[in-house]
Amino acid sequence: MQAFWLGHQRGVVQSTFRKWRLQNRPPVSTVPTVVVASRSIVTPTQCLESQTSSSLPSRQRSISSPFDHQPTTAPTTLLFSPAAKKQHSVSHFHTHSCQLAQSRKGDLIGREEVIYVRRAMATLAAQSHVDLVLNVDNINPNVKAMEYAVRGPLVIRAGEIEKELAMGVKKPFTEVIKANIGDAQAMGQKPITFIRQVLSLVAYPDLLNSKEFPEDVKSRARAILESSRGSAGCYSDSAGLELVRNHVAQYIERRDGFPADPNNIVLCAGASEGIRSTLKMLSTVSGPRTGIMIPIPQYPLYSASIVEYNMEQAGYYLNEDNDWGLDVSELERAVNEARKRCNVRGIVVINPGNPTGQVLTRDNIVEVIKFAHREKLFIFADEVYQDNVYAHNRKFHSFKKVTKEMGDPYDKLELASFLSCSKGYMGECGLRGGYAEIVNMDPAVKALYLKSISAKLCPTVLGQAVMDCVVNPPQPGEPSYELFSKEKAAVLQSLSERASMIAKSFNSIPGIKCNTVQGAMYAFPEVKIPEKAIAKAKSLGQAPDVFYAFQLLEQTGMCCVPGSGFGQRPGTYHFRTTILPQPEKLQIMLDKFRSFQESFMKEYQ
Ligand SMILES: Cc1ncc(COP(=O)(O)O)c(C=O)c1O
């Protein structure tokens, strides 16, 4: 029996398999595993029964053998020994994105999607070497179940296409445009000078003697260094440096006009870490599972973390026909429906919205706060895009400010609000800075919360230094003020122009409808997918929007995330694109989109 295994596997599977091959090099005929090139699930039974791939549709055939590195174009024997059949069930098969097969010389000979047998690889390694403690059947099932669309199979495929292009493969495009993730600097945005100058001095204090740096940069860096025992290499408190927490509290006070307590501030490695550590507090181990209300569509950090922490997602739909606004009647429907299966204890509101780009009105926020009070819910106010408001008729209102303005009893609600240095005008995603402001938490619970984050020791001090720059920026009269203000305004102005350009362009393309991008960094247009395309997607085992996004990627090089990764009303299809490509590239992207959509409609209408 012969095994053909196509393509790259990520992480453990790949290294396990490679190690196993090196250590064992068995006669090819004894290899009890199978790899089938396919876009759809093929069961082991199918493999056994069919015996040869010629009985499968041609798109499911394997095309090369990495064992002998000989291209194989003839129908390939499918491989599953009776013993192996017993070991593997359908659940061990996972569709995987397209793979590259290479001949010995490194020439590209083809590409197919593969199904790979994770369990088979682990089992083989175990048999030959040592019994592994972990296999896909005995790891934490919540880890297996969680999905994070922003970095899913489509994005993996985009990475592969980039490699194919670098190897000289001819495509109808010359570059991949990664509009899948809100990573501004990856799309060409320049860092803010002031932030990078402070960071340089904090990282390398000898530069404090240099005449190259303005005095306000030096004084910020000196203060951070003093607060962190002279070096960014020292651990800080788990909640972060006191100096930075004080500055965060002052920033919130300036923003909201209400006092903020530095003891309620927790610095974190990006907002993600703060969101996850707070969310985790609501999980229970006995009784009904905790339900968390999240918007649909939502940012998949929430759906993924909810699954990981063994909680239930209680989705409420945003109203696409009302600029993705939030209807209280829908909140009520969602909570009543969810209470039949779980104990709903929290509500997430993303404002400005990802992926929808909506900015909530103050009245809408008041309604949500009243709802949260009625239903006794902990509020997660994800406000990481608070600087990214473009619509002239909208303004950012923090949830905390509105609860304070509403007064008793609403200002007693438990609430966590998050900010990040990854978004706004900063775009410092890789430096991992953020904060959570947690108000009205029971002091005993807060003590346990602080204990729980102490196991992570602390967020990076460099990330904290970036947050310090964000909340304590140069003031009028300071040497860096002018350049800082100019750079900040230029980034936000450009984002605002791109936000309106993108919505206008999508709305002029037949079959696509896009709400105004009022804020944040994304558009989430609806696309009408014709029945014929839906049938085609079904035949490939793909959701229609996933099929659409894969076609878009393969034909144009544009990487946008299918709407199903964020959630959408059944029967509707969307995709999310960032507005982050620089204006020139964005124009190219939108032109490509138009011609793709035209040819897609021509083919499938
Ligand atoms: C709504 C929202 N919240 C939180 C995050 C987390 O960002 P980070 O962890 O980089 O701060 C993101 C990132 O895209 C986001 O869009």
JSON list of C-alpha atoms and ligand atoms in Angstrom, two decimals, residues 148 182 269-273 275 299 301-302 350 352 354 382 384-385 419-423 429 432-434 522 576, ligand 1:
[
{"chain": "A", "resi": 148, "resn": "TYR", "atom": "CA", "xyz": [-10.91, 32.18, 14.69]},
{"chain": "A", "resi": 182, "resn": "GLY", "atom": "CA", "xyz": [-6.96, 45.02, 11.13]},
{"chain": "A", "resi": 269, "resn": "ALA", "atom": "CA", "xyz": [-1.03, 42.49, 26.18]},
{"chain": "A", "resi": 270, "resn": "GLY", "atom": "CA", "xyz": [-3.45, 43.95, 23.66]},
{"chain": "A", "resi": 271, "resn": "ALA", "atom": "CA", "xyz": [-7.12, 44.30, 24.47]},
{"chain": "A", "resi": 272, "resn": "SER", "atom": "CA", "xyz": [-7.50, 40.59, 23.66]},
{"chain": "A", "resi": 273, "resn": "GLU", "atom": "CA", "xyz": [-5.78, 39.55, 26.85]},
{"chain": "A", "resi": 275, "resn": "ILE", "atom": "CA", "xyz": [-11.09, 40.73, 27.32]},
{"chain": "A", "resi": 299, "resn": "TYR", "atom": "CA", "xyz": [-15.40, 39.95, 16.25]},
{"chain": "A", "resi": 301, "resn": "LEU", "atom": "CA", "xyz": [-12.27, 36.70, 19.57]},
{"chain": "A", "resi": 302, "resn": "TYR", "atom": "CA", "xyz": [-15.57, 36.49, 21.44]},
{"chain": "A", "resi": 350, "resn": "ILE", "atom": "CA", "xyz": [-18.42, 46.49, 20.23]},
{"chain": "A", "resi": 352, "resn": "PRO", "atom": "CA", "xyz": [-17.39, 51.34, 17.07]},
{"chain": "A", "resi": 354, "resn": "ASN", "atom": "CA", "xyz": [-16.04, 45.28, 14.11]},
{"chain": "A", "resi": 382, "resn": "ASP", "atom": "CA", "xyz": [-15.21, 46.84, 23.58]},
{"chain": "A", "resi": 384, "resn": "VAL", "atom": "CA", "xyz": [-10.86, 49.68, 21.02]},
{"chain": "A", "resi": 385, "resn": "TYR", "atom": "CA", "xyz": [-11.91, 51.81, 18.02]},
{"chain": "A", "resi": 419, "resn": "LEU", "atom": "CA", "xyz": [-8.71, 50.08, 24.74]},
{"chain": "A", "resi": 420, "resn": "SER", "atom": "CA", "xyz": [-5.76, 48.90, 22.67]},
{"chain": "A", "resi": 421, "resn": "CYS", "atom": "CA", "xyz": [-2.69, 50.39, 21.03]},
{"chain": "A", "resi": 422, "resn": "SER", "atom": "CA", "xyz": [-3.35, 48.17, 18.00]},
{"chain": "A", "resi": 423, "resn": "LYS", "atom": "CA", "xyz": [-6.12, 50.39, 16.62]},
{"chain": "A", "resi": 429, "resn": "CYS", "atom": "CA", "xyz": [-0.57, 45.68, 16.84]},
{"chain": "A", "resi": 432, "resn": "ARG", "atom": "CA", "xyz": [0.72, 44.27, 22.37]},
{"chain": "A", "resi": 433, "resn": "GLY", "atom": "CA", "xyz": [-0.50, 47.07, 24.58]},
{"chain": "A", "resi": 434, "resn": "GLY", "atom": "CA", "xyz": [-3.96, 47.63, 26.00]},
{"chain": "A", "resi": 522, "resn": "TYR", "atom": "CA", "xyz": [-13.83, 47.50, 8.27]},
{"chain": "A", "resi": 576, "resn": "ARG", "atom": "CA", "xyz": [-15.35, 41.57, 5.69]},
{"chain": "B", "resi": 1, "resn": "LIG", "atom": "C1", "xyz": [-13.31, 44.68, 18.39]},
{"chain": "B", "resi": 1, "resn": "LIG", "atom": "C2", "xyz": [-11.94, 44.24, 18.75]},
{"chain": "B", "resi": 1, "resn": "LIG", "atom": "N1", "xyz": [-11.64, 44.01, 20.03]},
{"chain": "B", "resi": 1, "resn": "LIG", "atom": "C3", "xyz": [-10.43, 43.61, 20.39]},
{"chain": "B", "resi": 1, "resn": "LIG", "atom": "C4", "xyz": [-9.43, 43.41, 19.47]},
{"chain": "B", "resi": 1, "resn": "LIG", "atom": "C5", "xyz": [-8.11, 42.93, 19.97]},
{"chain": "B", "resi": 1, "resn": "LIG", "atom": "O1", "xyz": [-7.05, 43.70, 19.58]},
{"chain": "B", "resi": 1, "resn": "LIG", "atom": "P1", "xyz": [-5.65, 43.65, 20.33]},
{"chain": "B", "resi": 1, "resn": "LIG", "atom": "O2", "xyz": [-5.59, 42.42, 21.13]},
{"chain": "B", "resi": 1, "resn": "LIG", "atom": "O3", "xyz": [-4.63, 43.70, 19.25]},
{"chain": "B", "resi": 1, "resn": "LIG", "atom": "O4", "xyz": [-5.63, 44.85, 21.20]},
{"chain": "B", "resi": 1, "resn": "LIG", "atom": "C6", "xyz": [-9.70, 43.62, 18.12]},
{"chain": "B", "resi": 1, "resn": "LIG", "atom": "C7", "xyz": [-8.68, 43.36, 17.10]},
{"chain": "B", "resi": 1, "resn": "LIG", "atom": "O5", "xyz": [-8.90, 43.42, 15.93]},
{"chain": "B", "resi": 1, "resn": "LIG", "atom": "C8", "xyz": [-10.99, 44.05, 17.75]},
{"chain": "B", "resi": 1, "resn": "LIG", "atom": "O6", "xyz": [-11.30, 44.29, 16.48]}
]
